[in-house]
Coordinates of C-alpha atoms in Angstrom, one line a residue:
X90 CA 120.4 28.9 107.1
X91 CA 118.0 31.1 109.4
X92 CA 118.7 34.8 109.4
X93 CA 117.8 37.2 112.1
X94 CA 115.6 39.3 111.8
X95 CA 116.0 43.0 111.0
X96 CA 117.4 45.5 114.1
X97 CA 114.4 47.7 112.5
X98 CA 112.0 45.1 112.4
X99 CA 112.6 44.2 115.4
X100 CA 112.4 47.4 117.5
X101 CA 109.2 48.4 115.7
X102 CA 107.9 44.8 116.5
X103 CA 109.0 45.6 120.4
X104 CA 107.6 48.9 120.3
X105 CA 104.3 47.4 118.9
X106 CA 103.9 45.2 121.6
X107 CA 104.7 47.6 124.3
X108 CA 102.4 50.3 123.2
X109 CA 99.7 47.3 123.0
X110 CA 100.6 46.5 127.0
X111 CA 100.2 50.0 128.5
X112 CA 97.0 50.3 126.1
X113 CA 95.4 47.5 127.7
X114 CA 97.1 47.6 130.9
X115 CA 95.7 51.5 131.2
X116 CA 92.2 50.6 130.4
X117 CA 90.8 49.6 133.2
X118 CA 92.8 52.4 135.5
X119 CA 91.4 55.2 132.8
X120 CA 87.8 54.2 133.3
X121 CA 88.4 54.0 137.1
X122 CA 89.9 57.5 138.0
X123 CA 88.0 59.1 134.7
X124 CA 86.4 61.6 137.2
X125 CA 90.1 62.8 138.2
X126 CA 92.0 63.0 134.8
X127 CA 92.9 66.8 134.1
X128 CA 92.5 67.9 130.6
X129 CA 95.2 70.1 129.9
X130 CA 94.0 74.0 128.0
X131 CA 95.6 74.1 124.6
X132 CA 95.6 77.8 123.4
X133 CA 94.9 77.8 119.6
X134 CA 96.0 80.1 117.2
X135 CA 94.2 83.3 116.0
X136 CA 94.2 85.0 112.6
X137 CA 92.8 88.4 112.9
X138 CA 91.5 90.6 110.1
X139 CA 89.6 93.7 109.8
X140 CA 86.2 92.8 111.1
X141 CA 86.5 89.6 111.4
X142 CA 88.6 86.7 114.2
X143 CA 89.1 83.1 113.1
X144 CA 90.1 80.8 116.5
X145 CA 89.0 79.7 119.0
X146 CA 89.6 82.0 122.2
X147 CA 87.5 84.4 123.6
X148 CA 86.9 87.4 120.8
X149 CA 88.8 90.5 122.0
X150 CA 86.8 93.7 123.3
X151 CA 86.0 95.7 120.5
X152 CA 88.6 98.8 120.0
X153 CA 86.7 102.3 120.6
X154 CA 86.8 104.6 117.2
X155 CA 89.6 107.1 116.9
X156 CA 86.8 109.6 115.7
X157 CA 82.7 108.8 116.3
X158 CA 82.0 107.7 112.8
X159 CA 78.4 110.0 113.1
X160 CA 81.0 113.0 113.9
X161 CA 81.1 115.7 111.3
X162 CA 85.2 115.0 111.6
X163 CA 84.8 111.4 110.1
X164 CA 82.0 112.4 108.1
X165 CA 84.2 114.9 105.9
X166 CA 87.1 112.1 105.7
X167 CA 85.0 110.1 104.3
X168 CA 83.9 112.8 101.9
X169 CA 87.9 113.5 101.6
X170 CA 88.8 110.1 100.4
X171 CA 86.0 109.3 98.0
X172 CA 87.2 112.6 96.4
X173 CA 90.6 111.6 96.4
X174 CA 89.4 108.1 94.8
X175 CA 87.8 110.0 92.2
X176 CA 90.7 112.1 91.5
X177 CA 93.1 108.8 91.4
X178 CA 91.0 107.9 88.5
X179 CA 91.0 111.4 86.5
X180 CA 87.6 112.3 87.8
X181 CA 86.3 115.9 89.2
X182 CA 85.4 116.4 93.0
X183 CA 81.9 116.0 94.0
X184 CA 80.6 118.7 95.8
X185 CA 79.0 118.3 99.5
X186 CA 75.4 118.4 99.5
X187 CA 73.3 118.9 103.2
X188 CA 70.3 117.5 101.4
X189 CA 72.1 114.0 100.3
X190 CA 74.1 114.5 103.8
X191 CA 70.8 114.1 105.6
X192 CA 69.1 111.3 103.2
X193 CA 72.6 108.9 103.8
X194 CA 72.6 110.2 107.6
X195 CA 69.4 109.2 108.0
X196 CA 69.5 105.9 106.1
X197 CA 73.0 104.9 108.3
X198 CA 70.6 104.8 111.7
X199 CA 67.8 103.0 110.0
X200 CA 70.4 100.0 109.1
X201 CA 72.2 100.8 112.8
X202 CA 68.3 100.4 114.3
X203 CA 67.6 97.6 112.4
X204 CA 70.9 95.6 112.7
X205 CA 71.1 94.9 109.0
X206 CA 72.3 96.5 105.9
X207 CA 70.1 97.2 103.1
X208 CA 69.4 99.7 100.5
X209 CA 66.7 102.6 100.8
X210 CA 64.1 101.7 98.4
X211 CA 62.9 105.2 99.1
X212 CA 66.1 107.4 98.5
X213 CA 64.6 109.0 94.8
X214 CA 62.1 110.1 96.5
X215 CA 64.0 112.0 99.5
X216 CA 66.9 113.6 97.8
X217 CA 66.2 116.4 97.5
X218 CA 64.5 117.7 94.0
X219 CA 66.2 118.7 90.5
X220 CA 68.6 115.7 90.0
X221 CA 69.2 114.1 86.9
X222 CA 70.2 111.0 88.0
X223 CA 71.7 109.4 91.6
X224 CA 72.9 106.5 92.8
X225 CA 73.6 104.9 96.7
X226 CA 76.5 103.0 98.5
X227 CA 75.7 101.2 101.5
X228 CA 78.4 98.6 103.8
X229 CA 78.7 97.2 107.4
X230 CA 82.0 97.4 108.8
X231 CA 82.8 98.1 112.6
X232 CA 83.0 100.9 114.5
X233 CA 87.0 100.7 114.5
X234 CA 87.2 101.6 110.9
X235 CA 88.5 104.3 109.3
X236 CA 87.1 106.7 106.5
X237 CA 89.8 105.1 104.2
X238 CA 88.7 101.8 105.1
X239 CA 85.3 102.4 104.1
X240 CA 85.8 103.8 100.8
X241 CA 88.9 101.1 100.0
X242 CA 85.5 98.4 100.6
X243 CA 83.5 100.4 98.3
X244 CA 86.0 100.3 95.9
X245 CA 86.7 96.8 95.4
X246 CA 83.1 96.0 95.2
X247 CA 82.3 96.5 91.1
X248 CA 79.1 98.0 91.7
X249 CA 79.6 100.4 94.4
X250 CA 83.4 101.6 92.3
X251 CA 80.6 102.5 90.1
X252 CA 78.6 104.9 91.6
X253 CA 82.1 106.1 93.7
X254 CA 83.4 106.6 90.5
X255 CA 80.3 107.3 87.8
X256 CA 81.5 111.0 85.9
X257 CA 77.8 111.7 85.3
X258 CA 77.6 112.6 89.4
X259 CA 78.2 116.0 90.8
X260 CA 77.1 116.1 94.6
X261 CA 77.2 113.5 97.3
X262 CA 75.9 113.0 100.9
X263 CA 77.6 110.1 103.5
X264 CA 76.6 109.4 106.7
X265 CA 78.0 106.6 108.9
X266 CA 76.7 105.3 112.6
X267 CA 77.4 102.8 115.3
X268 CA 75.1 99.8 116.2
X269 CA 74.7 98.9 119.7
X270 CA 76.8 96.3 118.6
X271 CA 79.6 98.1 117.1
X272 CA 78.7 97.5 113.8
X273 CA 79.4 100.4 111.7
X274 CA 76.8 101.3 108.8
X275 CA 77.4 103.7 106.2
X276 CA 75.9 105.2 103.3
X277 CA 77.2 107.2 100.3
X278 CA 74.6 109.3 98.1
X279 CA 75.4 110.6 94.7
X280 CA 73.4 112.7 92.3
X281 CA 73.6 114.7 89.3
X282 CA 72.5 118.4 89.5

């Protein structure tokens, strides 16, 4: 007794065969008119995050600041919310200092100048006199970013929440400026007086 073979079987057997055909029926036409095929644009998907675009598309023009983060304005949010971080953790205010303002002013446009973010190896030795003890924060972000911003990345690094949020400090100093780039650098200065 012969039994037929499976409808499945069969139809994955036929469409075997027929995908085989048009493959090697197509080769020869594919090579021929090669220089006339028309790749069709497939748009990929972006995921975009604070500072940073994973896809494939052209990045999008970089958003101008709400304030200039070298204003006076942003400086004293930035001042505001590292104040309010402390006092979310129990801590006393820190009082603005023009001396530390300077130093981390000044330290912002080196990093800006030199595209790169570093610490000043210098910064005991230009605060300015009679401190017990200090201590520096410096991040790249983008110009885009917000005081808040800034100070929520300081405090989710461990050693930056630190200094942000070390009891022993009493005055601090930021400064924040712009690449050419639109990176954003900024510098916190803390010192005990």
């Amino acid at each position: 007794m012969t039994r037929a073979p499976h409808p499945l079987r069969r139809g994955l057997v036929l469409i075997a065969a027929t995908t085989t055909a048009l493959a090697l029926g197509a080769a020869p036409q594919a090579s021929a008119q090669a220089s006339q095929v028309q790749i069709p644009q497939i748009q990929l998907p972006q995921i975009h995050l604070p500072g940073l675009t994973i896809g494939f598309a052209e990045p999008a023009p970089a958003r101008a600041p709400a304030i200039d983060p070298a204003s006076a304005e942003y400086r004293a949010q930035l001042e505001n919310a590292t104040n309010a971080a402390r006092a979310a953790h129990g801590l006393a205010p820190l009082a603005v200092n023009g001396g530390l303002t300077e130093v981390a002013t000044n330290w912002s446009a080196t990093q800006a100048a030199q595209n790169r973010m570093f610490h000043n190896p210098e910064v005991g030795a230009q605060i300015p006199r009679g401190w017990a003890h200090y201590g520096e924060n410096v991040l790249q972000n983008y110009a885009h970013a917000t005081a808040q911003q800034l100070v929520d990345q300081w405090m989710n690094s461990p050693g930056h929440r630190a200094n942000l949020l070390n009891p022993g400090h009493t005055a601090m100093g930021m400064g924040a400026v712009v690449a050419a780039d639109g990176k954003l650098y900024a510098t916190q200065v803390f010192a005990r007086y």
